[in-house]
């Protein structure tokens, strides 16, 4: 599926090639998607940001869409993913960029700002607040926290298991996953799961799609993941401990101008409530910090007009 005014090409960076979708001319704004998405999850942002005078670029992250898909699990650790984005800035012919990320793209955006303040002049994140490096290995902490319970990130950890469930019926799996995390779903009413349960068996098949997700949108995502498979995207979840080891001694404060947007009904915001409350202590120039009522996890898709208004307000504030 094409999108009006948006072109695509492949760009070499960090030893691989990323497919990028882009529009406009001017200072560079990078938009980084999360799981299980694509450049297309930013479809509503291209036109308004480009019209405001920026070069908007949204890559398919490594492992996704038409981008390269290294086989090794370790290739998807956040240090390597961060290098993709820093290399992309150079490959596109820029010295610096504004980097904005959603879901897994958010920690990547935060990390590029944290480790490369010469290349990232401002940063924005949707859904996932900034968290400094954990004092303990994250997988052990996660297993202790969710002992005796189902937790999707622990379920995703074993190679091949979640791939098989997703790929048995990609369209239905994506439909269930996207609707489950949207603002229309009351997460407190979902059936409880034990540690040995799977992801989708107990989730009811949605009878209708929410207004923010059309059949054509779902068709696009289905085609992308049917072609690319789920191994690369799921590998992001298998590198928590490796990324932790590789970032020993990392700085704890972000000093560039920053903004944060989340959905008031987002399960990630609920789960990361402590990190969200502490974020202003670590993000020292947090210009905008807003939770949008009535939406869930898919911030820029569920509330495109509000998301665009906040992004444009932030860009105007940093650029005048």
Short mmCIF file of C-alpha atoms in Angstrom, two decimals:
data_model
loop_
_atom_site.label_atom_id
_atom_site.label_comp_id
_atom_site.label_asym_id
_atom_site.label_seq_id
_atom_site.Cartn_x
_atom_site.Cartn_y
_atom_site.Cartn_z
CA UNK A 1 0.00 0.00 0.00
CA UNK A 2 1.34 3.43 -0.92
CA UNK A 3 0.54 6.54 1.08
CA UNK A 4 -0.06 9.91 -0.60
CA UNK A 5 3.09 12.06 -0.75
CA UNK A 6 5.28 9.36 0.82
CA UNK A 7 8.07 7.62 -1.10
CA UNK A 8 10.18 4.63 -0.08
CA UNK A 9 13.77 3.53 -0.64
CA UNK A 10 16.45 1.41 1.03
CA UNK A 11 19.33 3.11 2.83
CA UNK A 12 22.58 1.50 4.00
CA UNK A 13 23.43 1.97 7.69
CA UNK A 14 25.44 0.05 10.29
CA UNK A 15 26.18 -2.86 7.94
CA UNK A 16 22.56 -3.46 6.89
CA UNK A 17 19.94 -1.72 4.77
CA UNK A 18 16.74 -0.20 6.13
CA UNK A 19 13.67 0.53 4.07
CA UNK A 20 12.59 4.10 4.78
CA UNK A 21 9.41 5.99 4.01
CA UNK A 22 9.88 9.74 3.67
CA UNK A 23 8.25 13.04 2.81
CA UNK A 24 9.16 16.73 2.79
CA UNK A 25 12.37 18.73 2.93
CA UNK A 26 14.16 20.55 5.73
CA UNK A 27 15.55 19.54 9.12
CA UNK A 28 15.41 15.80 9.74
CA UNK A 29 12.72 14.20 11.91
CA UNK A 30 13.03 10.43 12.39
CA UNK A 31 9.96 8.42 13.43
CA UNK A 32 10.70 4.98 14.93
CA UNK A 33 7.94 2.39 15.15
CA UNK A 34 7.42 -0.41 17.65
CA UNK A 35 5.98 -3.94 17.84
CA UNK A 36 4.26 -5.29 15.78
CA UNK A 37 4.19 -2.36 13.37
CA UNK A 38 5.98 -0.68 10.45
CA UNK A 39 6.73 2.72 8.96
CA UNK A 40 3.00 2.67 8.19
CA UNK A 41 2.08 3.21 11.83
CA UNK A 42 3.23 6.83 11.29
CA UNK A 43 1.00 7.31 8.19
CA UNK A 44 -0.95 10.17 9.77
CA UNK A 45 2.19 12.10 10.73
CA UNK A 46 3.96 12.49 7.38
CA UNK A 47 1.86 15.23 5.81
CA UNK A 48 1.53 17.64 8.77
CA UNK A 49 5.21 17.41 9.77
CA UNK A 50 6.39 17.73 6.16
CA UNK A 51 4.09 20.72 5.64
CA UNK A 52 5.66 22.34 8.69
CA UNK A 53 9.00 22.34 6.85
CA UNK A 54 10.69 19.09 7.86
CA UNK A 55 12.12 16.01 6.18
CA UNK A 56 10.13 13.21 7.80
CA UNK A 57 11.67 9.73 7.64
CA UNK A 58 10.16 6.57 9.15
CA UNK A 59 12.23 3.41 8.72
CA UNK A 60 11.08 -0.14 8.87
CA UNK A 61 13.25 -1.09 11.84
CA UNK A 62 15.67 -4.00 11.38
CA UNK A 63 13.73 -7.27 11.12
CA UNK A 64 10.60 -5.57 9.80
CA UNK A 65 8.97 -4.97 6.43
CA UNK A 66 11.39 -4.45 3.57
CA UNK A 67 14.40 -3.82 5.83
CA UNK A 68 17.18 -6.38 6.33
CA UNK A 69 16.53 -9.16 8.81
CA UNK A 70 19.71 -10.53 10.42
CA UNK A 71 19.15 -14.09 11.63
CA UNK A 72 21.08 -13.94 14.91
CA UNK A 73 18.98 -13.15 17.98
CA UNK A 74 21.79 -10.97 19.38
CA UNK A 75 21.62 -8.70 16.32
CA UNK A 76 18.45 -7.14 17.74
CA UNK A 77 19.88 -5.76 20.98
CA UNK A 78 19.20 -2.08 21.55
CA UNK A 79 22.83 -1.01 21.20
CA UNK A 80 22.87 -2.37 17.66
CA UNK A 81 19.45 -0.91 16.86
CA UNK A 82 20.60 2.46 18.16
CA UNK A 83 23.60 2.31 15.82
CA UNK A 84 21.19 1.80 12.91
CA UNK A 85 19.50 5.10 13.70
CA UNK A 86 22.68 7.09 14.26
CA UNK A 87 24.06 5.70 11.00
CA UNK A 88 20.83 6.58 9.25
CA UNK A 89 21.22 10.25 10.20
CA UNK A 90 24.60 10.32 8.46
CA UNK A 91 23.40 8.24 5.49
CA UNK A 92 20.57 10.69 4.86
CA UNK A 93 23.10 13.53 4.70
CA UNK A 94 22.46 15.19 8.05
CA UNK A 95 24.60 16.06 11.03
CA UNK A 96 21.73 15.77 13.52
CA UNK A 97 18.03 14.92 13.85
CA UNK A 98 14.98 15.07 16.04
CA UNK A 99 14.28 11.43 16.95
CA UNK A 100 10.78 10.32 17.98
CA UNK A 101 9.81 6.75 18.86
CA UNK A 102 6.77 4.72 19.86
CA UNK A 103 6.70 1.42 21.79
CA UNK A 104 10.09 -0.29 21.10
CA UNK A 105 10.99 2.78 19.07
CA UNK A 106 10.72 4.87 22.25
CA UNK A 107 13.62 3.23 24.15
CA UNK A 108 15.61 3.44 20.92
CA UNK A 109 14.85 7.16 20.66
CA UNK A 110 15.71 7.71 24.32
CA UNK A 111 18.96 5.72 23.91
CA UNK A 112 20.08 7.65 20.83
CA UNK A 113 19.56 10.89 22.75
CA UNK A 114 21.29 9.54 25.86
CA UNK A 115 24.40 8.25 24.10
CA UNK A 116 24.64 10.61 21.11
CA UNK A 117 23.81 14.13 22.20
CA UNK A 118 25.90 15.42 19.30
CA UNK A 119 23.59 13.71 16.78
CA UNK A 120 20.18 13.95 18.47
CA UNK A 121 19.18 17.57 19.00
CA UNK A 122 15.78 16.75 20.50
CA UNK A 123 13.86 13.61 21.40
CA UNK A 124 10.27 12.50 21.74
CA UNK A 125 8.67 9.29 22.96
CA UNK A 126 5.20 7.80 22.80
CA UNK A 127 3.91 5.22 25.29
CA UNK A 128 7.22 4.15 26.90
CA UNK A 129 8.72 6.59 29.44
CA UNK A 130 12.46 6.99 29.88
CA UNK A 131 14.02 4.60 32.38
CA UNK A 132 17.70 4.69 33.36
CA UNK A 133 19.63 1.43 33.25
CA UNK A 134 18.38 -1.07 35.81
CA UNK A 135 20.72 -1.84 38.73
CA UNK A 136 19.97 -5.58 38.21
CA UNK A 137 19.67 -7.79 35.10
CA UNK A 138 16.18 -7.15 33.69
CA UNK A 139 15.15 -10.73 32.88
CA UNK A 140 15.68 -11.95 36.45
CA UNK A 141 13.69 -9.00 37.76
CA UNK A 142 10.92 -9.67 35.23
CA UNK A 143 10.69 -13.36 36.12
CA UNK A 144 10.47 -12.52 39.82
CA UNK A 145 7.88 -9.81 39.27
CA UNK A 146 5.60 -12.06 37.20
CA UNK A 147 6.23 -15.34 38.98
CA UNK A 148 3.19 -17.61 38.59
CA UNK A 149 1.60 -15.34 35.99
CA UNK A 150 1.49 -15.01 32.23
CA UNK A 151 3.52 -12.07 30.97
CA UNK A 152 3.80 -11.52 27.26
CA UNK A 153 7.48 -10.55 27.30
CA UNK A 154 8.42 -13.76 29.10
CA UNK A 155 6.29 -15.72 26.63
CA UNK A 156 8.06 -14.02 23.72
CA UNK A 157 11.49 -14.93 25.14
CA UNK A 158 11.68 -18.58 24.00
CA UNK A 159 12.67 -18.66 20.31
CA UNK A 160 10.09 -20.16 18.00
CA UNK A 161 7.17 -20.34 20.43
CA UNK A 162 5.48 -16.99 19.85
CA UNK A 163 6.50 -17.09 16.16
CA UNK A 164 4.50 -20.27 15.68
CA UNK A 165 1.40 -18.83 17.37
CA UNK A 166 1.49 -15.55 15.46
CA UNK A 167 2.26 -17.16 12.11
CA UNK A 168 -0.48 -19.80 12.37
CA UNK A 169 -2.95 -17.02 11.50
CA UNK A 170 -1.11 -13.72 11.09
CA UNK A 171 -4.21 -11.64 10.35
CA UNK A 172 -6.19 -12.85 13.36
CA UNK A 173 -3.17 -12.63 15.67
CA UNK A 174 -2.50 -9.03 14.64
CA UNK A 175 -6.19 -8.19 14.90
CA UNK A 176 -6.39 -9.57 18.43
CA UNK A 177 -3.12 -7.96 19.52
CA UNK A 178 -3.87 -4.50 18.11
CA UNK A 179 -7.44 -4.40 19.44
CA UNK A 180 -6.41 -5.79 22.84
CA UNK A 181 -3.93 -2.95 23.41
CA UNK A 182 -6.24 -0.21 22.11
CA UNK A 183 -8.32 2.11 24.23
CA UNK A 184 -11.53 0.22 23.50
CA UNK A 185 -10.38 -2.78 25.56
CA UNK A 186 -10.74 -2.80 29.33
CA UNK A 187 -7.58 -4.69 30.24
CA UNK A 188 -8.89 -5.43 33.73
CA UNK A 189 -11.68 -7.52 32.20
CA UNK A 190 -9.47 -9.87 30.20
CA UNK A 191 -9.44 -13.47 31.46
CA UNK A 192 -6.56 -14.24 33.82
CA UNK A 193 -3.70 -16.34 32.40
CA UNK A 194 -1.28 -18.74 34.02
CA UNK A 195 2.46 -18.91 33.31
CA UNK A 196 2.03 -21.76 30.80
CA UNK A 197 -0.72 -20.14 28.73
CA UNK A 198 -0.26 -18.85 25.20
CA UNK A 199 -0.94 -15.37 23.85
CA UNK A 200 -4.14 -15.66 21.86
CA UNK A 201 -6.22 -18.75 22.70
CA UNK A 202 -8.17 -17.06 25.49
CA UNK A 203 -8.55 -13.74 23.68
CA UNK A 204 -11.91 -13.36 21.94
CA UNK A 205 -11.84 -12.58 18.22
CA UNK A 206 -12.92 -8.93 17.81
CA UNK A 207 -16.28 -8.70 16.06
CA UNK A 208 -15.50 -5.26 14.63
CA UNK A 209 -12.45 -3.08 14.20
CA UNK A 210 -12.08 0.19 16.12
CA UNK A 211 -12.38 3.44 14.16
CA UNK A 212 -8.61 3.99 14.11
CA UNK A 213 -7.90 0.63 12.41
CA UNK A 214 -9.47 -0.08 9.02
CA UNK A 215 -9.65 -3.39 7.18
CA UNK A 216 -7.16 -1.89 4.70
CA UNK A 217 -4.77 -1.03 7.55
CA UNK A 218 -5.01 -4.58 8.86
CA UNK A 219 -4.49 -5.93 5.33
CA UNK A 220 -1.26 -3.90 5.08
CA UNK A 221 0.12 -5.18 8.38
CA UNK A 222 -0.90 -8.74 7.51
CA UNK A 223 0.90 -8.60 4.17
CA UNK A 224 4.04 -7.14 5.79
CA UNK A 225 4.31 -9.83 8.47
CA UNK A 226 3.29 -12.65 6.15
CA UNK A 227 6.28 -11.69 4.01
CA UNK A 228 8.76 -10.90 6.79
CA UNK A 229 7.75 -13.35 9.52
CA UNK A 230 7.82 -12.62 13.25
CA UNK A 231 11.32 -13.78 14.23
CA UNK A 232 13.04 -10.40 13.86
CA UNK A 233 10.35 -8.39 15.66
CA UNK A 234 10.19 -10.90 18.54
CA UNK A 235 13.99 -10.94 18.86
CA UNK A 236 13.84 -7.42 20.32
CA UNK A 237 12.34 -8.97 23.47
CA UNK A 238 15.13 -11.55 23.73
CA UNK A 239 17.92 -9.04 24.26
CA UNK A 240 17.05 -7.30 27.51
CA UNK A 241 20.00 -8.79 29.38
CA UNK A 242 22.50 -8.38 26.52
CA UNK A 243 21.63 -4.70 26.10
CA UNK A 244 21.95 -4.32 29.87
CA UNK A 245 25.45 -5.84 29.82
CA UNK A 246 26.53 -3.69 26.88
CA UNK A 247 25.45 -0.44 28.55
CA UNK A 248 27.30 -0.70 31.86
CA UNK A 249 28.21 2.81 33.03
CA UNK A 250 25.59 4.46 30.82
CA UNK A 251 24.61 8.05 31.67
CA UNK A 252 21.32 8.50 33.48
CA UNK A 253 20.15 11.92 32.34
CA UNK A 254 18.85 13.25 29.05
CA UNK A 255 19.53 16.94 28.57
CA UNK A 256 18.11 17.62 25.08
CA UNK A 257 14.65 19.16 24.70
CA UNK A 258 12.17 16.29 25.03
CA UNK A 259 8.49 15.44 24.99
CA UNK A 260 6.39 12.48 26.06
CA UNK A 261 2.89 11.40 24.99
CA UNK A 262 0.91 8.41 26.22
CA UNK A 263 -2.60 7.05 26.32
CA UNK A 264 -4.44 7.20 29.62
CA UNK A 265 -5.73 3.65 28.97
CA UNK A 266 -2.38 2.27 27.83
CA UNK A 267 -1.37 -0.89 29.67
CA UNK A 268 2.28 0.11 29.32
CA UNK A 269 1.62 3.37 31.16
CA UNK A 270 -0.14 1.42 33.91
CA UNK A 271 2.70 -1.11 34.13
CA UNK A 272 5.41 1.58 34.04
CA UNK A 273 3.63 4.01 36.37
CA UNK A 274 6.64 4.33 38.68
CA UNK A 275 8.98 5.08 35.77
CA UNK A 276 6.49 7.57 34.36
CA UNK A 277 6.32 9.44 37.66
CA UNK A 278 10.13 9.48 37.98
CA UNK A 279 10.81 10.49 34.36
CA UNK A 280 11.11 14.27 34.97
CA UNK A 281 13.97 13.54 37.38
CA UNK A 282 15.99 12.01 34.54
CA UNK A 283 14.74 13.92 31.47
CA UNK A 284 15.89 17.37 32.51
CA UNK A 285 14.31 19.40 29.70
CA UNK A 286 10.92 17.71 29.38
CA UNK A 287 8.96 20.41 27.55
CA UNK A 288 5.69 18.49 27.07
CA UNK A 289 4.35 15.56 29.09
CA UNK A 290 0.75 14.63 28.23
CA UNK A 291 -1.50 11.60 28.66
CA UNK A 292 -4.33 11.58 26.11
CA UNK A 293 -7.73 10.49 27.50
CA UNK A 294 -9.67 7.55 26.06
CA UNK A 295 -6.86 5.95 24.06
CA UNK A 296 -4.66 2.95 24.65
CA UNK A 297 -1.25 1.93 23.38
CA UNK A 298 -1.31 2.90 19.70
CA UNK A 299 -0.92 6.60 20.41
CA UNK A 300 -0.26 8.10 16.98
CA UNK A 301 -2.84 5.86 15.30
CA UNK A 302 -5.63 6.19 17.89
CA UNK A 303 -5.23 9.95 18.34
CA UNK A 304 -3.46 11.25 15.22
CA UNK A 305 -4.75 14.83 15.42
CA UNK A 306 -3.72 15.27 19.06
CA UNK A 307 -0.39 13.54 18.48
CA UNK A 308 0.32 15.78 15.50
CA UNK A 309 -0.63 18.89 17.44
CA UNK A 310 1.81 18.00 20.22
CA UNK A 311 4.65 17.11 17.84
CA UNK A 312 4.18 20.34 15.86
CA UNK A 313 3.98 22.40 19.05
CA UNK A 314 7.23 20.83 20.24
CA UNK A 315 8.99 21.43 16.90
CA UNK A 316 7.83 25.03 16.87
CA UNK A 317 9.13 25.52 20.40
CA UNK A 318 12.61 24.18 19.62
CA UNK A 319 12.91 25.79 16.18
CA UNK A 320 10.91 28.99 16.59
#
